[in-house]
XYZ file of C-alpha atoms in Angstrom:
621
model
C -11.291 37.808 25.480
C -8.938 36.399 22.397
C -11.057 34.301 19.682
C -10.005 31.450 20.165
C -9.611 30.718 24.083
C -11.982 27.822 22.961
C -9.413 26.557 20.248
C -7.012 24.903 23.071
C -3.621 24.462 21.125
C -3.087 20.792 23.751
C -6.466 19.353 22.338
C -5.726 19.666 18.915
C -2.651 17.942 19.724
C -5.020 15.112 21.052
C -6.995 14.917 18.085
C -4.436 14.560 15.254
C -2.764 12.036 17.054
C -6.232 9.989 17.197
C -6.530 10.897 13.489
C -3.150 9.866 12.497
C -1.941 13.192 11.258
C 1.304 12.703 14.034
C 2.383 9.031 14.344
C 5.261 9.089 17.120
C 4.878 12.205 19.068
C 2.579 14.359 20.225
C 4.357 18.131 20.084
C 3.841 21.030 22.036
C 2.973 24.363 20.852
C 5.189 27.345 22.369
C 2.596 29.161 24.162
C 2.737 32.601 22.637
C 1.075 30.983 19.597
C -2.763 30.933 19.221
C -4.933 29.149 16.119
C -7.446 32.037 15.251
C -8.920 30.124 12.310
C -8.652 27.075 12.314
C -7.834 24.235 8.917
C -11.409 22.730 8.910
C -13.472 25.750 8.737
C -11.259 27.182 5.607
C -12.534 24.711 3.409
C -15.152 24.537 0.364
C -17.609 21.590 -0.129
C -15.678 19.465 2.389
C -12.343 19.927 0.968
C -9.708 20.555 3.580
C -7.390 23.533 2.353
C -3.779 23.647 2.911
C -3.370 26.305 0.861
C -4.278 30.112 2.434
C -3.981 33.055 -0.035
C -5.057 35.809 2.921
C -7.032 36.787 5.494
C -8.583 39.984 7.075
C -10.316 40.390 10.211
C -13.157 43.008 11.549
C -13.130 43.954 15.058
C -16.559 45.417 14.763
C -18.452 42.128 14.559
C -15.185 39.929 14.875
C -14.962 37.929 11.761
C -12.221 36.506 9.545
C -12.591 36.453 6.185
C -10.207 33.721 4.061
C -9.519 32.957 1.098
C -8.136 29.619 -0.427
C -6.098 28.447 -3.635
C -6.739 25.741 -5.897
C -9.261 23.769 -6.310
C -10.619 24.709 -3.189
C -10.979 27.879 -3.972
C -12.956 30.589 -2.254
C -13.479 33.136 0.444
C -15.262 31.724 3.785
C -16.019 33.856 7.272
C -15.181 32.831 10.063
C -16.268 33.354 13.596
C -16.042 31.956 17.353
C -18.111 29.205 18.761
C -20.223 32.026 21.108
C -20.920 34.257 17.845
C -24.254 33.196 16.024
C -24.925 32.356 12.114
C -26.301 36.005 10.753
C -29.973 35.293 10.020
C -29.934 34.110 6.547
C -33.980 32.666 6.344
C -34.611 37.271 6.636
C -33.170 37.072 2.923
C -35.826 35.031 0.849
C -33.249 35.028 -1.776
C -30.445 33.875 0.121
C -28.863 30.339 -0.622
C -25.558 30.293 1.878
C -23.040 27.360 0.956
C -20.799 24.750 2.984
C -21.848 25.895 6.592
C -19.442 24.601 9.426
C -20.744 25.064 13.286
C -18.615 23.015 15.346
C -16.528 23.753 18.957
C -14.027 25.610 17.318
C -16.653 28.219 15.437
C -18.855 29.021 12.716
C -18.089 29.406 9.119
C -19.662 30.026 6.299
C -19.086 30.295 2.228
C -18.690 33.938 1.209
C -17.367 33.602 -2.556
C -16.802 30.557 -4.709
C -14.767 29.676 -6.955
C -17.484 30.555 -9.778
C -17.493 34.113 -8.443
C -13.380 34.493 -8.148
C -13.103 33.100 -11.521
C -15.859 34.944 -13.330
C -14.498 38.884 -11.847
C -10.663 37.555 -12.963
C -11.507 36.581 -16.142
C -13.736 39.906 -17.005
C -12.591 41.926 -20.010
C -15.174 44.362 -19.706
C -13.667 45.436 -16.228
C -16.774 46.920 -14.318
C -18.967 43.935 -15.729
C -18.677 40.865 -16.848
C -18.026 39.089 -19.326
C -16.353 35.715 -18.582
C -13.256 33.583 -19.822
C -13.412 30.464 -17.669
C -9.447 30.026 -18.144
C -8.743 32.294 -15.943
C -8.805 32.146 -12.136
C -8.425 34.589 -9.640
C -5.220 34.134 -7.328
C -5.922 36.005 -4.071
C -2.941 37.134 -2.164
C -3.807 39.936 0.395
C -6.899 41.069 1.863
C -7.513 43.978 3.810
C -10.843 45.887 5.234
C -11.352 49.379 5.017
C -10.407 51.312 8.216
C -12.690 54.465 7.720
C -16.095 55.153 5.674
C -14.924 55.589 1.918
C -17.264 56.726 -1.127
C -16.077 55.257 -4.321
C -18.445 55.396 -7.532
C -20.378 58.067 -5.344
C -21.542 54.953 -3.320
C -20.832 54.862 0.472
C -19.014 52.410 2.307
C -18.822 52.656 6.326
C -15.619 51.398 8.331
C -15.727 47.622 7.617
C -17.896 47.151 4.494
C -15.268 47.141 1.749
C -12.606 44.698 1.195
C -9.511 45.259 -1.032
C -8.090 42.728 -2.610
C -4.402 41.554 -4.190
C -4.964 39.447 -7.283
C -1.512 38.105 -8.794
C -3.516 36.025 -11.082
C -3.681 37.141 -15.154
C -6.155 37.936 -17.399
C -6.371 37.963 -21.614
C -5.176 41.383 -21.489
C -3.271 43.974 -19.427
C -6.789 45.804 -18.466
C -8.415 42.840 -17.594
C -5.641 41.714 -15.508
C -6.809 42.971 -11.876
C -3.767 43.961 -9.547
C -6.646 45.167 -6.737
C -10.338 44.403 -6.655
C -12.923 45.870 -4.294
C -15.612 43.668 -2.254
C -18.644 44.606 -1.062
C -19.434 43.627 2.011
C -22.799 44.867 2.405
C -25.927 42.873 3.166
C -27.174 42.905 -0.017
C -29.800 40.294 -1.685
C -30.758 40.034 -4.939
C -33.171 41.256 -6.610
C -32.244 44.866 -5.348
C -32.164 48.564 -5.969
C -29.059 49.074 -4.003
C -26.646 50.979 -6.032
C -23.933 49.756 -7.587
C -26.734 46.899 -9.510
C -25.232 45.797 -12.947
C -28.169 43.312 -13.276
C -27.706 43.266 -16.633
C -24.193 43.102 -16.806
C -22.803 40.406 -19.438
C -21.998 36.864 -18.447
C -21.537 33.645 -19.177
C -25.394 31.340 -19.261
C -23.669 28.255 -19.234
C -21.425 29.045 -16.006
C -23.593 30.980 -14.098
C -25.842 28.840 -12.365
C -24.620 25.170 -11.826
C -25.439 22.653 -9.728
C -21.699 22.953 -8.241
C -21.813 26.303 -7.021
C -25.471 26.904 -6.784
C -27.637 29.585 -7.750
C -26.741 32.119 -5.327
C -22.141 32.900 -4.200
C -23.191 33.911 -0.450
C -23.597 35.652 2.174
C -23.387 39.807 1.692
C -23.545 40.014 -1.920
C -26.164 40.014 -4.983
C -23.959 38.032 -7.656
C -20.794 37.876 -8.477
C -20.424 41.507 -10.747
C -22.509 43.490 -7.701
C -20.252 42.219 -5.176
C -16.475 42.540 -6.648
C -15.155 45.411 -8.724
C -11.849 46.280 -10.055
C -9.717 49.020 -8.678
C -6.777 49.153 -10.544
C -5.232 47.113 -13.420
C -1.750 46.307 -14.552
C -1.908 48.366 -17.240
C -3.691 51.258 -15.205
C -0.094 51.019 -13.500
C 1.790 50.907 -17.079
C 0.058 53.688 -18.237
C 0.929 55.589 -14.115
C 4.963 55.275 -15.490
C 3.939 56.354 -18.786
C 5.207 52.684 -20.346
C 2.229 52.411 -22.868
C 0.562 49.135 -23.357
C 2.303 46.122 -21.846
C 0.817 42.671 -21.480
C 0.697 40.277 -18.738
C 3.344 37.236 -17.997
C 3.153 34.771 -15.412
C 6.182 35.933 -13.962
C 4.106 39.698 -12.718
C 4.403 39.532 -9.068
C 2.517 42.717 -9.156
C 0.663 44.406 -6.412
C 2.869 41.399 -3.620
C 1.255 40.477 -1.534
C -0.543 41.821 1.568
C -0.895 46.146 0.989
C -1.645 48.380 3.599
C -4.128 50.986 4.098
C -2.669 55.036 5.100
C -3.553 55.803 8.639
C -6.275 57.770 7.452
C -7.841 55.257 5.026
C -7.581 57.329 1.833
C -5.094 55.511 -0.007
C -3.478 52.301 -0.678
C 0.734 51.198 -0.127
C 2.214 48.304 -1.982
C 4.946 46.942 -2.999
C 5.424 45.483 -6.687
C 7.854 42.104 -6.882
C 7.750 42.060 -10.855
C 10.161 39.561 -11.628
C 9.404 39.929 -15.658
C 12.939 40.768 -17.201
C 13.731 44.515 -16.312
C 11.283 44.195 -13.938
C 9.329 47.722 -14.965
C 7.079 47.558 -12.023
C 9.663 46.723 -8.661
C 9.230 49.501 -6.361
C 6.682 50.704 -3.423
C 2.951 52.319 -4.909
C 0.129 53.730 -3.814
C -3.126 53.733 -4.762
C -6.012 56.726 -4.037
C -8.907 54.853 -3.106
C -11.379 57.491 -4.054
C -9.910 59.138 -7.529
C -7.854 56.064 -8.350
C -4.425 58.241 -8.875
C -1.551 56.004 -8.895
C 1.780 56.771 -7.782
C 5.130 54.919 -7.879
C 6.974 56.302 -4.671
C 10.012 54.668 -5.156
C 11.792 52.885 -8.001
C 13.464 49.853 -7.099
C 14.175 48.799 -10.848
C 17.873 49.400 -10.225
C 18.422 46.680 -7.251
C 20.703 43.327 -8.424
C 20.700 41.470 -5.464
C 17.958 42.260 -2.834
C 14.766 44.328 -3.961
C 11.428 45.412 -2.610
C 9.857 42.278 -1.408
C 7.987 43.453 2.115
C 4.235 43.133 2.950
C 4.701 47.297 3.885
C 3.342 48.760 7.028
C 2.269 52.122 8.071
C 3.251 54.536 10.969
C 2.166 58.283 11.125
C 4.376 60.896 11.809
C 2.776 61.917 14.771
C 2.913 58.707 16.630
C 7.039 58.160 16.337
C 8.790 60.110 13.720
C 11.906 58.820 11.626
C 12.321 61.815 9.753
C 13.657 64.735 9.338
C 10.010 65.858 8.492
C 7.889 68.175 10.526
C 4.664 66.940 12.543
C 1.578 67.251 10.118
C -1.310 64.629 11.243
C -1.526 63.530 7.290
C 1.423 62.264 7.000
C 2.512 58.561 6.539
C 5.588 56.864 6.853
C 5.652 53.629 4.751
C 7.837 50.787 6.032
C 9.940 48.664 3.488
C 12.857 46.884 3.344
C 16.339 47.624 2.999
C 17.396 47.589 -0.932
C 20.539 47.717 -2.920
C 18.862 50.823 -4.574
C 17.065 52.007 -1.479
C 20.535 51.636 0.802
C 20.199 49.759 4.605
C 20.804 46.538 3.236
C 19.474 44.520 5.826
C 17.505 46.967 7.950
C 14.058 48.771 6.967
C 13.765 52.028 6.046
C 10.576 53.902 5.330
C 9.731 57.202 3.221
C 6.897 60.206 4.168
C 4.091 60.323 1.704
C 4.097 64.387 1.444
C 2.559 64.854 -1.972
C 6.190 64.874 -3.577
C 7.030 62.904 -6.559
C 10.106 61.344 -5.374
C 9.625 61.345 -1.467
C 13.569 61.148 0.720
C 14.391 57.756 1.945
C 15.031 57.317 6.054
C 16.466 54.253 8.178
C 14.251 52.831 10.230
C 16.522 49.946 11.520
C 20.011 49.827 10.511
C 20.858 46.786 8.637
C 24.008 46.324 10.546
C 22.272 46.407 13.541
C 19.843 44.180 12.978
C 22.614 41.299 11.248
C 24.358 42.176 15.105
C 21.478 41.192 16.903
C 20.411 38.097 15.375
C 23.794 37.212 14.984
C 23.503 35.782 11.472
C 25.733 37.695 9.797
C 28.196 35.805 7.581
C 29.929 37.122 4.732
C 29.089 34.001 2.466
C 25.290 35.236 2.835
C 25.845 37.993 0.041
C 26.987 35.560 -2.149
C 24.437 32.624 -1.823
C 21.724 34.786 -1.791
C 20.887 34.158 1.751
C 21.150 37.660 3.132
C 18.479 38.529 6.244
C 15.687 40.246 4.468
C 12.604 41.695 6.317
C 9.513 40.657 4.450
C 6.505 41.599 6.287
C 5.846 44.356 7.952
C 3.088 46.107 10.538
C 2.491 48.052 13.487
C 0.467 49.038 16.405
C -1.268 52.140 17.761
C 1.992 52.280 20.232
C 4.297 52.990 17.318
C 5.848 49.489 17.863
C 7.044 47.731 14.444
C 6.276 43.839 13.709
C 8.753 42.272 11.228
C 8.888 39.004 9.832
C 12.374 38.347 8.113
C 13.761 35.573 6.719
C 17.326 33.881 7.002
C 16.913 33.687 9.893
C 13.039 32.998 9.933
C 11.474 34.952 12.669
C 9.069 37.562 13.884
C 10.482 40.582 15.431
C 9.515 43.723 17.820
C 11.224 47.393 17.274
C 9.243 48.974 20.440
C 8.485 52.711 20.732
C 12.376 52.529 22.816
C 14.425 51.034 20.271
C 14.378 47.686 21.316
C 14.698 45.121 19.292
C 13.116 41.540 20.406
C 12.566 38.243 18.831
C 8.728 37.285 19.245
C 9.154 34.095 17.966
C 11.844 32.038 16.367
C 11.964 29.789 13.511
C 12.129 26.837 15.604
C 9.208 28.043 17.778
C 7.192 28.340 14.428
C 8.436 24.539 13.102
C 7.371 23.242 16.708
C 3.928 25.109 16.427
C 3.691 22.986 12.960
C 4.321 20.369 14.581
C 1.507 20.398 17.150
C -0.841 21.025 14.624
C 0.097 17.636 13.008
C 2.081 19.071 9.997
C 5.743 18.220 8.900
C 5.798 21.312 7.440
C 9.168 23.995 8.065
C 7.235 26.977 6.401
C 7.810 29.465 8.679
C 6.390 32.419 7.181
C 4.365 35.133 8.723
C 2.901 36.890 5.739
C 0.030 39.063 5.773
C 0.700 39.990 9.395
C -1.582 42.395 11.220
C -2.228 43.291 14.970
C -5.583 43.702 16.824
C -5.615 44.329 21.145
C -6.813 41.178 23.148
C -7.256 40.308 26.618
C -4.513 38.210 27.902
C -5.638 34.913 29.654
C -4.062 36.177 33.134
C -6.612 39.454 33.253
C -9.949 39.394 34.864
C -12.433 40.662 31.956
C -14.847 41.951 34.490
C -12.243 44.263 35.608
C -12.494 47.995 34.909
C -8.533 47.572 35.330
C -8.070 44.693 32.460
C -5.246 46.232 29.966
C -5.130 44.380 27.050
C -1.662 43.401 24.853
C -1.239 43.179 20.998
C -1.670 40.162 19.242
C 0.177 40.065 15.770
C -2.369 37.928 13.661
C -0.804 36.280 10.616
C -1.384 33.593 7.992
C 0.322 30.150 8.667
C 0.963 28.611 5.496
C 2.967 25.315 7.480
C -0.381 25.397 9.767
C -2.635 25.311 7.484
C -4.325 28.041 9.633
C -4.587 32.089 10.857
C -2.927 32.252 13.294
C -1.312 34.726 16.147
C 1.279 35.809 18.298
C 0.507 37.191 21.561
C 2.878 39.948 22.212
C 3.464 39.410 26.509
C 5.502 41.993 28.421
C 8.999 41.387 27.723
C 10.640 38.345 30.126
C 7.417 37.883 31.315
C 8.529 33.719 30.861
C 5.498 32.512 33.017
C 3.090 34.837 31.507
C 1.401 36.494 34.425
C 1.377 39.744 33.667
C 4.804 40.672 35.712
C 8.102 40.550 35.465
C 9.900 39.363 38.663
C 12.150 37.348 40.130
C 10.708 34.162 38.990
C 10.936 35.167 35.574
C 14.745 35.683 36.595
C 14.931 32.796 38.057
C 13.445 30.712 34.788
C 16.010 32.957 32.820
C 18.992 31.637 34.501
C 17.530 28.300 34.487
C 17.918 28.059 30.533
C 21.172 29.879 30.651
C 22.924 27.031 33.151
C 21.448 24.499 30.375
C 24.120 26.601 27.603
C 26.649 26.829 30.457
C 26.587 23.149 31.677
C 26.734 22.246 28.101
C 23.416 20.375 28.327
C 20.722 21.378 25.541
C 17.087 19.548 26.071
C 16.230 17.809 22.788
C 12.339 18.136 20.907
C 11.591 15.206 22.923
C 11.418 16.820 26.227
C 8.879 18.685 25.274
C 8.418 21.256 27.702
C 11.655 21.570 28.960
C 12.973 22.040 25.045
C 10.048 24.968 24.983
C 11.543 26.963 28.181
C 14.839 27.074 26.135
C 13.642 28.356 23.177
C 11.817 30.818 25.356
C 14.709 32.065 26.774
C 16.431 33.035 23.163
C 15.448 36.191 22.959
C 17.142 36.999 19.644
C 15.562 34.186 18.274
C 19.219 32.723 16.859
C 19.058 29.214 17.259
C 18.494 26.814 14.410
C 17.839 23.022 14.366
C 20.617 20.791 13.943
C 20.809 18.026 10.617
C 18.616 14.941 12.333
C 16.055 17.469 12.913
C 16.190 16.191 17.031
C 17.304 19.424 19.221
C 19.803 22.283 18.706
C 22.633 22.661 16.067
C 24.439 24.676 18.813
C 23.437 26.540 22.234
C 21.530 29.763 21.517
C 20.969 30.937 25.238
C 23.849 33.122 25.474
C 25.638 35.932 26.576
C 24.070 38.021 23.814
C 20.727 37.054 24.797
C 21.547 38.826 28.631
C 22.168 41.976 26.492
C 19.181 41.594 25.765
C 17.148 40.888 28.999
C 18.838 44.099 30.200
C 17.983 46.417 27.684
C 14.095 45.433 29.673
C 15.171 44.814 33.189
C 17.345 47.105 34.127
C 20.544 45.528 35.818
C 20.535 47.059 39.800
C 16.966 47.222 40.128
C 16.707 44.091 42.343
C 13.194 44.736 43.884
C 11.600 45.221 40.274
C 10.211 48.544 41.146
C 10.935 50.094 37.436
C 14.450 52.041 38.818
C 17.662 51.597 40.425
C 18.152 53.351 43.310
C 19.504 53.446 47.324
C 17.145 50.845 48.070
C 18.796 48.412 45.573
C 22.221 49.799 46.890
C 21.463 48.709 50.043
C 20.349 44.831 49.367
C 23.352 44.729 47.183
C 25.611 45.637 49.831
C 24.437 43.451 51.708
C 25.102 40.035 49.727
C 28.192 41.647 47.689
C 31.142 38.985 47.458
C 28.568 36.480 48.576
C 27.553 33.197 46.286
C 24.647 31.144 45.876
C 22.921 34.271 45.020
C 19.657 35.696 42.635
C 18.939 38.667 40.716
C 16.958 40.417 43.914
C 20.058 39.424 45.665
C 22.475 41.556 43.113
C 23.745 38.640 41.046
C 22.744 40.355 37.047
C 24.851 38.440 35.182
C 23.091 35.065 36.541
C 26.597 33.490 37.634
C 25.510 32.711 41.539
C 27.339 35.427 42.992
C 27.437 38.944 43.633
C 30.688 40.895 42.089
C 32.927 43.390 40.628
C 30.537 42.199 37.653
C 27.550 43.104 38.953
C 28.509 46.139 40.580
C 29.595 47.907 37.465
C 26.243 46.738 35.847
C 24.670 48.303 38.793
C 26.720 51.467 38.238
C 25.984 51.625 34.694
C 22.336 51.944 35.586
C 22.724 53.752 38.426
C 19.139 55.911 38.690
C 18.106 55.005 35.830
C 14.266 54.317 35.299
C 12.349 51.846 33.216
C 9.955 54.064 31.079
């Protein structure tokens, strides 16, 4: 089952409003969202964060792994309340920091802020030696998907972690753009290779009553466990730009980068915003030989460059290309650019070995502005323009956006569906039940993983499992997910039937009577904003309920692009045995969708016969 089944969304709610985090209501959570980690066990010496740089998770063992800003600093593991402590008192060695066991999990200290500041602040890059001015400012995390050897040392699926530093150093090769973790269960003293024992450091900083004389659990010390990968000016010298030297404004390296489906190289996307911005554009990275590569350069954009967290889809799982089938080959999701073209929309390129790989659509732009129906012509000019900012996908070939204006998190299924997963108001009232003001809405550093939905039977050698798009909340203060339930599935039981019609229609009469529920309602404001399946609707000035109805006739588009109109016994086609119940009740009112009435008006017509028509044998694939 899910994580955090134990992590009930309704008792949290409880508990801040005994703690006084929410003094007048006590919000509901839309119930696709689920906290995976939650705010006390990503902490440091007692400090609560609210401030998460990235997560990864490892399905092998199931454990997050966070790290923190500021001066709470760190990386801490995380895992259910039924998982177990690993058996530190085997390590004679070991001292493990800031342990949390409590109904909602285990945690544990992984990396301090002594070790994150000692690896940032390294000139000699493979050692050590340490400028305590400089801190390390994680901002993506991922795990390595297959066994890797780098430095002729082996890593099996799990054991590495790559990380996104946007933090600077003294110099453009101490400045870390990626650095490596070692995950393995290493204690010190040991004659596990790599072992830079005698690696330089600072006396005075390295063992303090603060941080204690060992930094956790899986590594040695801090210049055994994290290593650099590649440099900002390893990427100057990649463009042949000769030595350059950091700024504060290097948004190099993102955020969250993604791994190639076989787990050879690296993808990310550079957001330099130094003037000229020499870096903007999508990279990768050979994890192995270290070979950089700029596949595109986005240098040339005005108005809307590269900003997405990229994802990955092979060719051989759903092909946007003109490109032939070939098992190693990628395609790497970004957004839409003004050098790039599908303003917008997300297009992706085929990592084929070529120095300046074609550029395909993914999602026209237009398409997408038409379906959230947020397109205004005053957005190019006030910089508000929908931009897709995240990106990942699932074994199914299904694509996970989050974009922003309007906030939201969005499904591209393997049919060329489009579907709103959550809106920004879902998002604001998931804040909300977790006791923060907060209208962050972001869903950066997303990432799916296959769980058991709470309708299936475990035991069952039938149980199919959905995706659940993990991300990091930053309004929150937690990771958390979205679970990713059949399409109109409203009541989430695992089919889609006439009650979930029924519900539908429900929410539309609301827009049609001209009577929108209000936040205070609670539950009866959360089955409208269920029903908005293009996630368009937006939160009026007082902050109380709607700004305007967003149940509409666009969102019955979409409900039949996934039910087909005609098929009134929900057996996945429309055929005589639909023609026959429609018959039946045509011209009739007071009428349902099993009765023939598609367009949810109470009666069966000229309307819904040409909808039938339209789908007439058609089958739901």
């Amino acid at each position: 089952m899910c994580l955090n089944r134990a992590i009930n969304i309704k008792a949290i709610i409880i508990l801040a409003s005994i703690s006084g985090f929410v003094t007048c209501q006590a919000y509901q959570a839309p119930d696709q969202f689920e906290v995976l980690v939650p705010q006390n066990h990503i902490s440091y010496n007692g400090k609560q964060s609210k401030s998460i740089g990235a997560f990864t998770y490892r399905p092998s063992d199931k454990r997050f792994y966070v790290s923190t800003f500021g001066s709470n600093q760190g990386i801490r593991c995380f895992v259910s309340p039924d998982e177990s402590f690993p058996d530190w008192s085997a390590h004679p060695w070991a001292y493990v920091e800031n342990t949390v066991s409590d109904s909602k999990g285990k945690s544990w200290q992984c990396a301090t802020v002594s070790d994150l500041g000692r690896i940032t602040g390294s000139t000699d890059i493979e050692g050590g030696i340490f400028f305590p001015q400089k801190m390390a400012f994680i901002s993506g995390m991922l795990l390595n998907p297959s066994p890797v050897i780098i430095n002729d040392i082996y890593y099996d699926t799990g054991q590495l972690v790559i990380i996104s530093d946007n933090s600077t150093a003294i110099t453009a090769d101490a400045t870390k753009r990626f650095l490596s973790w070692d995950l393995r269960e290493i204690w010190s003293p040991t004659d596990k290779q790599p072992d830079r024992a005698n690696a330089h450091y600072d006396t005075t900083s390295l063992m303090t009553e603060i941080y204690g004389s060992e930094y956790g659990y899986g590594c040695t010390n801090w210049n055994d466990a994290f290593n650099k990968l590649m440099s900002l000016q390893d990427m100057a010298n990649a463009i042949d730009k000769g030595p350059v030297s950091p700024t504060a404004s290097d948004q190099v390296g993102g955020r969250r980068a993604v791994f190639s489906s076989n787990g050879d190289k690296l993808y990310f996307v550079s957001m330099d915003s130094r003037t000229g911005r020499m870096f903007t554009g999508l990279w990768s990275i050979d994890i192995q030989t270290r070979q950089i590569h700029r596949l595109f350069d986005d240098t040339i954009s005005v108005s809307t460059f590269t900003t997405s967290e990229p994802g990955v889809l092979p060719v051989y799982t759903r092909n946007f290309t003109d490109q032939n089938w070939d098992e190693n080959y990628d395609q790497v999701l970004f957004n839409g650019t003004d050098a790039s073209g599908n303003l917008c929309g997300l297009n992706c390129l085929v990592d084929d070995g070529s120095m300046s790989p074609s550029i395909y659509n993914v999602i026209d732009g237009s398409e997408f502005l038409d379906f959230t129906e947020t397109y205004d012509p005053n957005y190019a000019d006030s910089g508000g323009l929908l931009k897709i900012w995240s990106v990942t996908t699932d074994d199914s070939g299904s694509i996970y956006m989050h974009t922003r204006n309007p906030s939201g998190l969005y499904r591209y299924d393997g049919e060329g569906r489009l579907l709103c997963l959550s809106s920004q108001i879902q998002h604001i009232m998931f804040n909300r039940a977790l006791g923060s003001n907060s209208n962050n809405t972001s869903y950066y550093r997303a990432m799916t993983r296959q769980i058991l939905p709470e309708y299936v039977d475990p035991n069952s050698p039938d149980a199919k499992t959905i995706t659940q798009v993990m991300y990091m909340s930053v309004g929150g203060y937690c990771v958390a997910g979205i679970n990713v339930y059949e399409p109109c599935d409203f009541n989430r039981d695992g089919v889609v039937d006439l009650v979930d019609m029924n519900f539908f229609k429900q929410q539309l009469k609301k827009t049609r009577d001209n009577v929108l529920p209000i936040i205070t309602e609670g539950q009866a404001f959360l089955d409208y904003l269920k029903a908005d399946l293009n996630g368009n609707g937006s939160l009026n000035e007082e902050g109380t309920g709607l700004r305007e109805a967003c149940v509409t006739g666009k969102d019955v588009e979409v409900l039949h692009r996934f039910v087909l109109p005609g098929n009134l016994n929900f057996d996945q086609g429309v055929d005589m045995k639909d023609f026959v119940i429609f018959t039946a009740n045509f011209l009739m009112n007071g009428k349902n969708w099993a009765q023939g009435d598609f367009d949810f008006d109470d009666d069966v017509d000229a309307a819904d016969l040409v909808l039938l028509a339209e789908h007439w044998l058609d089958y739901d694939d």
